[in-house]
CSV table of C-alpha atoms and ligand atoms in Angstrom, one decimal:
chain,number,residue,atom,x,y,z
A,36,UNK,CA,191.2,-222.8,-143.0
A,37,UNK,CA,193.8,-222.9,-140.0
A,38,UNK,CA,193.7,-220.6,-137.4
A,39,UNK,CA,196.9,-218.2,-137.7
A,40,UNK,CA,198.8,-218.2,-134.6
A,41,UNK,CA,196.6,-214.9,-132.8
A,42,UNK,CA,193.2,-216.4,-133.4
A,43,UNK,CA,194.4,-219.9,-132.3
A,44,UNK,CA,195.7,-218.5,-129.0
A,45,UNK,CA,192.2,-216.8,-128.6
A,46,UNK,CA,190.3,-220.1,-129.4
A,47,UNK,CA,192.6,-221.7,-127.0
A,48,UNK,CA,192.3,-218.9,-124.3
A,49,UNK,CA,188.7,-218.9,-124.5
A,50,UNK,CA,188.9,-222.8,-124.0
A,51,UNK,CA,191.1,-222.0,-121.0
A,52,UNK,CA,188.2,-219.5,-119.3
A,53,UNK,CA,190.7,-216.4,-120.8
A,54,UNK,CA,187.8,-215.7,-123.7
A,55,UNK,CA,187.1,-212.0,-122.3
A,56,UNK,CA,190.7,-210.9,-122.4
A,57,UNK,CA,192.0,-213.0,-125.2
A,58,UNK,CA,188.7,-212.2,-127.7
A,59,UNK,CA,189.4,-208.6,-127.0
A,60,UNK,CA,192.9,-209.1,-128.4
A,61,UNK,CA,191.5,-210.7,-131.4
A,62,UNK,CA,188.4,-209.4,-133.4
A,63,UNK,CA,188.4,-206.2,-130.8
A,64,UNK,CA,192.3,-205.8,-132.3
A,65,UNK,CA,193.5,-202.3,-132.4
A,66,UNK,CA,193.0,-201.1,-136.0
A,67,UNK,CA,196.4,-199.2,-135.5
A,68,UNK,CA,198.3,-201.4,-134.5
A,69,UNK,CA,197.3,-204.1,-136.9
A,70,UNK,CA,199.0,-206.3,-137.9
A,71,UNK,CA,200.1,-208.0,-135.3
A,72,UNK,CA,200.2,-211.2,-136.7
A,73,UNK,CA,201.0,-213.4,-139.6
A,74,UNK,CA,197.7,-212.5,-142.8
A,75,UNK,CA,195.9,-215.7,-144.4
A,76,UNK,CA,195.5,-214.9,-148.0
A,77,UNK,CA,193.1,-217.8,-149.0
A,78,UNK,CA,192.7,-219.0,-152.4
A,79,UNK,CA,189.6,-220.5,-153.5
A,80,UNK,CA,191.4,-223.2,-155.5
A,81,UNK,CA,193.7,-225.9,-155.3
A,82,UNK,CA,197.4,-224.8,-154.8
A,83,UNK,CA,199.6,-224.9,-157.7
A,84,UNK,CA,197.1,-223.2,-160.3
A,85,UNK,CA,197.4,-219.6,-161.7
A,86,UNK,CA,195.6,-217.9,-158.9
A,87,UNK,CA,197.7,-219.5,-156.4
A,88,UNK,CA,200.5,-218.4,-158.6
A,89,UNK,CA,199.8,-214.7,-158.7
A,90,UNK,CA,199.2,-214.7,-155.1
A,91,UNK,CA,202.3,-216.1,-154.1
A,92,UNK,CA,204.0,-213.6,-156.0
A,93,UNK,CA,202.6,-210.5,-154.2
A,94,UNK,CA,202.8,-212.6,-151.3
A,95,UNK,CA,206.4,-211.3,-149.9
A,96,UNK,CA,207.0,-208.0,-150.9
A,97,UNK,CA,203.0,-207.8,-149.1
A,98,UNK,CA,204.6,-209.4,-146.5
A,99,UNK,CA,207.5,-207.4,-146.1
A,100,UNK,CA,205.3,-204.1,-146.1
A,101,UNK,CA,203.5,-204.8,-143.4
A,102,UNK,CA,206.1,-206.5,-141.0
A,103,UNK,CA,204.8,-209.9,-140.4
A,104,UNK,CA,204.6,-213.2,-142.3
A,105,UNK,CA,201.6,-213.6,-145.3
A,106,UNK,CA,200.6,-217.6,-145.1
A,107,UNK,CA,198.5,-218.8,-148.2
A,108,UNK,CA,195.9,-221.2,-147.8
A,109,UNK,CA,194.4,-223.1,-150.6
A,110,UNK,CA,190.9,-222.9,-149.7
A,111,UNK,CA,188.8,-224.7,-152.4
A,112,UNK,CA,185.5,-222.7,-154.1
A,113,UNK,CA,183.5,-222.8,-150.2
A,114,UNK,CA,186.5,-220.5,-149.6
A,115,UNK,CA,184.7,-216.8,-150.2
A,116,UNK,CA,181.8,-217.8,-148.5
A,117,UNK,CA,184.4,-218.8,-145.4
A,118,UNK,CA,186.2,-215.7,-145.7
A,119,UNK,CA,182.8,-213.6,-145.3
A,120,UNK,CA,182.5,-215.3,-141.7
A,121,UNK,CA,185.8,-214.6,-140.4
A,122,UNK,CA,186.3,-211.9,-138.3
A,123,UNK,CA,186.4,-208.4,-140.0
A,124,UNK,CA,190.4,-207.8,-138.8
A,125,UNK,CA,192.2,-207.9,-141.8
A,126,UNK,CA,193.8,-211.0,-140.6
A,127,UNK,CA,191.8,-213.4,-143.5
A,128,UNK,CA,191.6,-211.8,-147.1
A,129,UNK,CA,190.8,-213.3,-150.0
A,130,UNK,CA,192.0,-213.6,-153.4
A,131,UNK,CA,189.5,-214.2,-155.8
A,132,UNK,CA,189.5,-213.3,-159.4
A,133,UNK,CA,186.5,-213.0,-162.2
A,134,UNK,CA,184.0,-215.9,-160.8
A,135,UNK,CA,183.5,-213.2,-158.1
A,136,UNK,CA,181.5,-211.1,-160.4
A,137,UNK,CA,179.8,-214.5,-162.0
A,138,UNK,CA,178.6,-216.5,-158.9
A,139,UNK,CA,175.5,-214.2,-158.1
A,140,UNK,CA,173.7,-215.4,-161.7
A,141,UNK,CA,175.6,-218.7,-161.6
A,142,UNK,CA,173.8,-219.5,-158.3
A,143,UNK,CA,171.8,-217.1,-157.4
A,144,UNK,CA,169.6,-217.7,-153.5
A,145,UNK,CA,172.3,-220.6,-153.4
A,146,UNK,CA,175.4,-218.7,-153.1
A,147,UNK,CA,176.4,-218.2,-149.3
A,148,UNK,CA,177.9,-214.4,-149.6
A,149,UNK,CA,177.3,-211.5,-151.6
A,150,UNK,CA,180.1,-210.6,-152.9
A,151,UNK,CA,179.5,-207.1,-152.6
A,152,UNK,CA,177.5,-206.6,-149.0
A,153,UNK,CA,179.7,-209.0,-147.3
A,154,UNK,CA,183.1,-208.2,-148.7
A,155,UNK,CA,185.5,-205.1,-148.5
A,156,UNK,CA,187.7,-204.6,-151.3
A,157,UNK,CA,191.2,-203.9,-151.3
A,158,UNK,CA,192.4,-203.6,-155.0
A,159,UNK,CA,193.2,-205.4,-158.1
A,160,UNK,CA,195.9,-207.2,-158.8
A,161,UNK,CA,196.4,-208.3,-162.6
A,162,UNK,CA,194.4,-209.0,-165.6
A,163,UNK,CA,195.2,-212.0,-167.0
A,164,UNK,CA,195.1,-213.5,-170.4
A,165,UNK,CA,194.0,-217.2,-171.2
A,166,UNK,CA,195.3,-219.8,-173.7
A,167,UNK,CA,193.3,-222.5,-175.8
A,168,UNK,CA,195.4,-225.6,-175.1
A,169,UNK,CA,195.3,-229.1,-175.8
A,170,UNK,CA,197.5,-232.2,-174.6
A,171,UNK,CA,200.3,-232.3,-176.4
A,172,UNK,CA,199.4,-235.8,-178.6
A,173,UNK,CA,195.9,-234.0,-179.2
A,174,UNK,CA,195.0,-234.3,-183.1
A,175,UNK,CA,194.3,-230.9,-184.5
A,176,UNK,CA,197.4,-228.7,-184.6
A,177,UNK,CA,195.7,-225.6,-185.1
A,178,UNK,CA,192.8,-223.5,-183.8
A,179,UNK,CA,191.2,-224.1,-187.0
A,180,UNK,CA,191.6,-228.2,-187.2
A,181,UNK,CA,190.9,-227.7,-183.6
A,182,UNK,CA,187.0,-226.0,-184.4
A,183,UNK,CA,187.2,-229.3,-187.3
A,184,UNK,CA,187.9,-231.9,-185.0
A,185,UNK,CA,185.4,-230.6,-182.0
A,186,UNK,CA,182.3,-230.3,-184.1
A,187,UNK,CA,182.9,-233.7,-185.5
A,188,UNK,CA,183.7,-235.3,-182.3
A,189,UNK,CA,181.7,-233.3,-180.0
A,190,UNK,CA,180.9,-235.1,-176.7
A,191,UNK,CA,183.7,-237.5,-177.1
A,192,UNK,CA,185.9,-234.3,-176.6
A,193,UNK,CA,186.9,-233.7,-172.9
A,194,UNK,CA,187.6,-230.2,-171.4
A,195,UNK,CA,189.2,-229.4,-168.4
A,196,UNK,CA,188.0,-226.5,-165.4
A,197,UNK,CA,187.9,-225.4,-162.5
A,198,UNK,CA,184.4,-226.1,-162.0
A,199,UNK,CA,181.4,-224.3,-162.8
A,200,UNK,CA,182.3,-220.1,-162.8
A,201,UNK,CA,185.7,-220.7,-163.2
A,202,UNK,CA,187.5,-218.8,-165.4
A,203,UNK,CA,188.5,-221.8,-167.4
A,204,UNK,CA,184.5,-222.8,-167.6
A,205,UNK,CA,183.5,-219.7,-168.5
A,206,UNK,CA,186.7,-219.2,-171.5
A,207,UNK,CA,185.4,-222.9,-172.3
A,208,UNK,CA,181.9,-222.1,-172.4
A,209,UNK,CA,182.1,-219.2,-174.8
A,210,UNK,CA,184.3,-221.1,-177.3
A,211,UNK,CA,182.0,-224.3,-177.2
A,212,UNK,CA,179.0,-222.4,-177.8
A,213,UNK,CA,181.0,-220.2,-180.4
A,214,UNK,CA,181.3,-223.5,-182.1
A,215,UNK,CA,178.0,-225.0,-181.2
A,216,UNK,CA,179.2,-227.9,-179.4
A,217,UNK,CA,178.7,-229.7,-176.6
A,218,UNK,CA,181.6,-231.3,-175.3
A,219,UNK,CA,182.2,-233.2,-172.0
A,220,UNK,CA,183.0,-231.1,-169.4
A,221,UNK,CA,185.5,-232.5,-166.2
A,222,UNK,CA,186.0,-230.7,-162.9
A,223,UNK,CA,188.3,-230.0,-161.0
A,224,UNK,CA,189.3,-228.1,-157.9
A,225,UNK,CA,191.2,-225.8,-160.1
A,226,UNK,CA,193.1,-226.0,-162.9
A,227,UNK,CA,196.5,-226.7,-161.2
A,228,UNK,CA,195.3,-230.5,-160.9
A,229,UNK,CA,193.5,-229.7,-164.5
A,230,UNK,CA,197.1,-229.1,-165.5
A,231,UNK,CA,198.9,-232.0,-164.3
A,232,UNK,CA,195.9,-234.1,-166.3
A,233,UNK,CA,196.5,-232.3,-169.4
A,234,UNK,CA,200.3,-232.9,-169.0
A,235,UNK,CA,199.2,-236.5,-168.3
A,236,UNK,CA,197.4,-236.5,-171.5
A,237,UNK,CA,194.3,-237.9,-169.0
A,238,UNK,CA,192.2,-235.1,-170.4
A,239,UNK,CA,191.8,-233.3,-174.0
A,240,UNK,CA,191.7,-229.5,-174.2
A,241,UNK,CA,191.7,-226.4,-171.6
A,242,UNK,CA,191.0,-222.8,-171.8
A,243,UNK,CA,192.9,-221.0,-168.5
A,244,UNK,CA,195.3,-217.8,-167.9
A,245,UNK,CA,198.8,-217.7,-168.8
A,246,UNK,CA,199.5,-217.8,-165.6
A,247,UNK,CA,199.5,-221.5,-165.2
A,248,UNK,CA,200.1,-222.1,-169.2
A,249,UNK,CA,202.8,-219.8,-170.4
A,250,UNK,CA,206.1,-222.5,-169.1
A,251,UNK,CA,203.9,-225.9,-170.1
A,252,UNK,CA,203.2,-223.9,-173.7
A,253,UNK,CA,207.2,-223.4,-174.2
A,254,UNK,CA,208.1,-226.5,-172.7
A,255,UNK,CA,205.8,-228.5,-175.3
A,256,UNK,CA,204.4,-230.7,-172.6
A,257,UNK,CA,201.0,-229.0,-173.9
A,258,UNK,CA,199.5,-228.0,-177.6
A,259,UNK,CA,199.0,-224.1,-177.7
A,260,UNK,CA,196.5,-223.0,-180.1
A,261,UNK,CA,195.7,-219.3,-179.3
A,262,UNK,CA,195.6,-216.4,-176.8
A,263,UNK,CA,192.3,-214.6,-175.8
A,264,UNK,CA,193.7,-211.1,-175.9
A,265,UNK,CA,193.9,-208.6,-179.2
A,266,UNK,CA,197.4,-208.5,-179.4
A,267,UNK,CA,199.6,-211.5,-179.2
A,268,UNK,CA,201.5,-211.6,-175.7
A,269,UNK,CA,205.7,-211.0,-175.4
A,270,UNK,CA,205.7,-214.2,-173.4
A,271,UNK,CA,204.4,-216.2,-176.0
A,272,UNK,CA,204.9,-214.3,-179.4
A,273,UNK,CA,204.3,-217.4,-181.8
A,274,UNK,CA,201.2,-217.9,-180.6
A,275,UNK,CA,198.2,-216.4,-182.6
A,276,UNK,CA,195.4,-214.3,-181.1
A,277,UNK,CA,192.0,-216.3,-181.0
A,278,UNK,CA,190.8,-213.3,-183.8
A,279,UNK,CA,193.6,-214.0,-186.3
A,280,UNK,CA,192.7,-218.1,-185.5
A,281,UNK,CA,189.1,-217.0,-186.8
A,282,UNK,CA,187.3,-216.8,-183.5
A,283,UNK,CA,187.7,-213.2,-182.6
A,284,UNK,CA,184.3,-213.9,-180.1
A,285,UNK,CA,187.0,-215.9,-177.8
A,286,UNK,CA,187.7,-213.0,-176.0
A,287,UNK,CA,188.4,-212.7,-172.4
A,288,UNK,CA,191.2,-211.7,-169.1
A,289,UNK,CA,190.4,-213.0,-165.8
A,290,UNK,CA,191.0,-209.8,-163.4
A,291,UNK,CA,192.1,-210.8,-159.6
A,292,UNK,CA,191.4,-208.6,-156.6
A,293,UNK,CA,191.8,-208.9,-152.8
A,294,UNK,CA,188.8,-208.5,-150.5
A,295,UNK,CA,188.5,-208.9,-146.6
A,296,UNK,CA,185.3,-209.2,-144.6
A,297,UNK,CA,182.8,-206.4,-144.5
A,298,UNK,CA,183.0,-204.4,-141.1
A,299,UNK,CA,187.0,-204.7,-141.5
A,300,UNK,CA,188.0,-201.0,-140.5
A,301,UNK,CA,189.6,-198.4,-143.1
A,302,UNK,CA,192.7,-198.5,-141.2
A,303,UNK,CA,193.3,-202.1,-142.0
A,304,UNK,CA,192.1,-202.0,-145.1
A,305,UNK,CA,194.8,-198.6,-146.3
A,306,UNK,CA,197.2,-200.9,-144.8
A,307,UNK,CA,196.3,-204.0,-147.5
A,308,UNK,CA,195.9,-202.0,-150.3
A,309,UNK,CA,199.2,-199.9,-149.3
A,310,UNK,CA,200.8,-203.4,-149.3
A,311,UNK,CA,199.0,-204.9,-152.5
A,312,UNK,CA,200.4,-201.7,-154.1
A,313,UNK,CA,204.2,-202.1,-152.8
A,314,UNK,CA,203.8,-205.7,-154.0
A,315,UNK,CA,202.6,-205.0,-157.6
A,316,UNK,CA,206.0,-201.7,-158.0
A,317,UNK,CA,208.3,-204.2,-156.9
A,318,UNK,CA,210.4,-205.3,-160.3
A,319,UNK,CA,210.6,-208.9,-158.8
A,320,UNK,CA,207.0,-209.2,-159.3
A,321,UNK,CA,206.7,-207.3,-162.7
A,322,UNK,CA,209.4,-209.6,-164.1
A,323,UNK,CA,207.3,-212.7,-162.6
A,324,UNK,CA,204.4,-211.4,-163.9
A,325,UNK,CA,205.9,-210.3,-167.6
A,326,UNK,CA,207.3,-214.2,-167.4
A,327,UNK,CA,204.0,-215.6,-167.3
A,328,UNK,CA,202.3,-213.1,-169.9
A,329,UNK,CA,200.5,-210.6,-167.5
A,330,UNK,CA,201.1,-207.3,-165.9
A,331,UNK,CA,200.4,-205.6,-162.2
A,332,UNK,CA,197.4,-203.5,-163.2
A,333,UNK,CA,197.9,-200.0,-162.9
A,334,UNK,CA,198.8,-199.0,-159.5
A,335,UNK,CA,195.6,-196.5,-159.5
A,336,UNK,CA,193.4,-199.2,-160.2
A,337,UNK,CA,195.2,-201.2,-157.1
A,338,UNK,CA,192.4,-199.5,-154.8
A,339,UNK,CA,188.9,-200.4,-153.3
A,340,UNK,CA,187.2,-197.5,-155.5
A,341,UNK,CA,188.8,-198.9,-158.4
A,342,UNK,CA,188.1,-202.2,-157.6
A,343,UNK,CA,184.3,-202.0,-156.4
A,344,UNK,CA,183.5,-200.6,-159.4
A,345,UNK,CA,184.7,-203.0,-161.8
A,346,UNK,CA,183.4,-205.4,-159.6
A,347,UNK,CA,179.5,-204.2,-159.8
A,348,UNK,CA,179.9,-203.7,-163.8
A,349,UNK,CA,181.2,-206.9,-164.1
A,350,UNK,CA,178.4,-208.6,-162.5
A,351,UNK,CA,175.8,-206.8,-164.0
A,352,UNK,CA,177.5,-207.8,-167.0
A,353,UNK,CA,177.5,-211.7,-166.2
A,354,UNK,CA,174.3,-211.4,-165.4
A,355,UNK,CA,173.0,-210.5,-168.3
A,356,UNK,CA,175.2,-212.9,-170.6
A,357,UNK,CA,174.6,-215.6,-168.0
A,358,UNK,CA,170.8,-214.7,-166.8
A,359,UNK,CA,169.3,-214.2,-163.4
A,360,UNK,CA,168.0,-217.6,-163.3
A,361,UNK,CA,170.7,-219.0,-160.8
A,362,UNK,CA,172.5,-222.0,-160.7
B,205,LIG,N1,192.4,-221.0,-163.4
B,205,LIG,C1,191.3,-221.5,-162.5
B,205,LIG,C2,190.0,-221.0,-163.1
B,205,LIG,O1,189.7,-221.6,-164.1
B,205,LIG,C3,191.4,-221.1,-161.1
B,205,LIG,C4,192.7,-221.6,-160.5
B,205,LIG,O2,192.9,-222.9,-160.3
B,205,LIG,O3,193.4,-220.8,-160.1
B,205,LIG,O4,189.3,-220.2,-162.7
């Protein structure tokens, strides 16, 4: 991650003999004044995918809020663990959606952070629903020829994700084992390059949130077979729900929250979620949302209480479907 303009002048100052002064303007930053400088909102996967997406949209009215410039940084799945180390100022947050509640049991002693003792939340953001999707000169044309054609080709088959955690690995790993297959899996950084692949045709099938599906599914440049919610989405209405397709087990949203360090102080944090909560009114962002088939979450579930709590029950959920083994 690049330093933002403060913390490089601090790294430089301290270079320079100036570390006293200069560190005290930085991590020892005056909670009240903050912020004083341009907020990294770091992404732990490649730019151009859906969580990128979202948090480019909340991006400027967040931005405008608080008074200074929001940078995004793409910074790959080491990129929570990085986040815990920075300096509790508010100045690095993370976005991070579901695989924050599914790396503990995915990895157990491995993982570098907890994501509850070394993390503050902020709030949620958005729920998002995924699609089943295939490259557009895929075979089956249906969710049905599609369960046909995997059990008879099984390993032949590949799927595209974001590595293991991922939203699109875990949407892909309930449908394969709904099926009983095994297919072969191929990871990538996220599924913005998993996109550009499918479009390619260079891979087979992909399970990932509308977020990054819903303008490839109208364009055609991908197959769509269903949606993982209950209801079919506005944004897409021809396509069926995984339930009417005969696999009502499919069933899953990838939620997306903001955290910063632990030790970050309450001041900071009201002044995030404050902003996360401008960001998600503002109509530009509903309409961007609505476009892509999601919605801001409630604004009362924009908050850390909110947010911590759904956090905890969702990894004591993956825990138990995944196990406590680790990774
Ligand atoms: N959609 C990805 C996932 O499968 C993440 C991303 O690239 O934003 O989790």
């Amino acid at each position: 991650m690049t330093p933002g303009p403060r913390k490089a002048a601090a790294y430089l100052g301290a270079l320079a003999g100036l570390s006293l002064t200069l560190a005290a303007c930085s991590s020892g930053a005056d909670p009240a004044a903050y912020p004083e400088d341009d907020v990294e909102i770091v992404v732990p996967f490649a730019a151009g995918g859906p969580t990128d997406t979202v948090t480019r949209m909340i991006a400027e009215p967040m931005a405008q809020e608080l008074g200074v410039q929001i940078v995004e940084g793409a910074g790959g799945t080491v990129a929570a663990g990085q986040v815990a180390a920075e300096d509790p100022d508010g100045y690095t947050v993370l976005m991070h959606h579901i695989g924050m509640s599914t790396a503990p049991a995915l990895y157990g002693d491995a993982l570098a952070y907890d994501p509850v003792a070394d993390f503050r939340t902020v709030g949620l953001v958005t729920e998002v629903p995924m699609t089943i999707i295939a490259r557009s000169d895929f075979e089956p044309d249906t969710l049905e020829d599609f369960v046909t054609y995997v059990q008879e080709h099984e390993s032949e088959v590949t799927m595209a994700t974001a590595g293991e955690g991922a939203a699109s690995d875990l949407c892909g790993r309930l449908l394969t084992s709904a099926l009983g297959v095994e297919v072969t899996v191929v990871p990538y950084d996220g599924t913005g390059p998993a996109m550009e692949d499918l479009v390619g045709k260079q891979v087979d099938f992909m399970c990932d949130q509308t977020t990054n599906t819903t303008t490839q599914i109208t364009e055609g440049t991908v197959k769509a077979y269903a949606v993982t919610t209950p209801e079919r989405i506005d944004a897409l209405p021809d396509l069926p729900t995984t339930a009417e397709a005969g696999q009502p087990d499919i069933a899953v949203s990838v939620w997306h929250g903001l955290y910063v360090p632990a030790g970050t102080p309450d001041e900071v944090v009201e002044k995030l979620t404050a902003a996360l909560q401008t960001a998600l009114a503002d109509q530009s962002v509903i309409d961007q949302m609505a476009g892509l088939g999601t919605t801001p979450v409630e604004l009362d579930r924009a908050t850390p209480e909110a947010h911590t709590e759904l956090l905890t029950e969702q990894i004591a959920t993956w825990s138990d479907v995944i196990g406590t083994q680790g990774g």
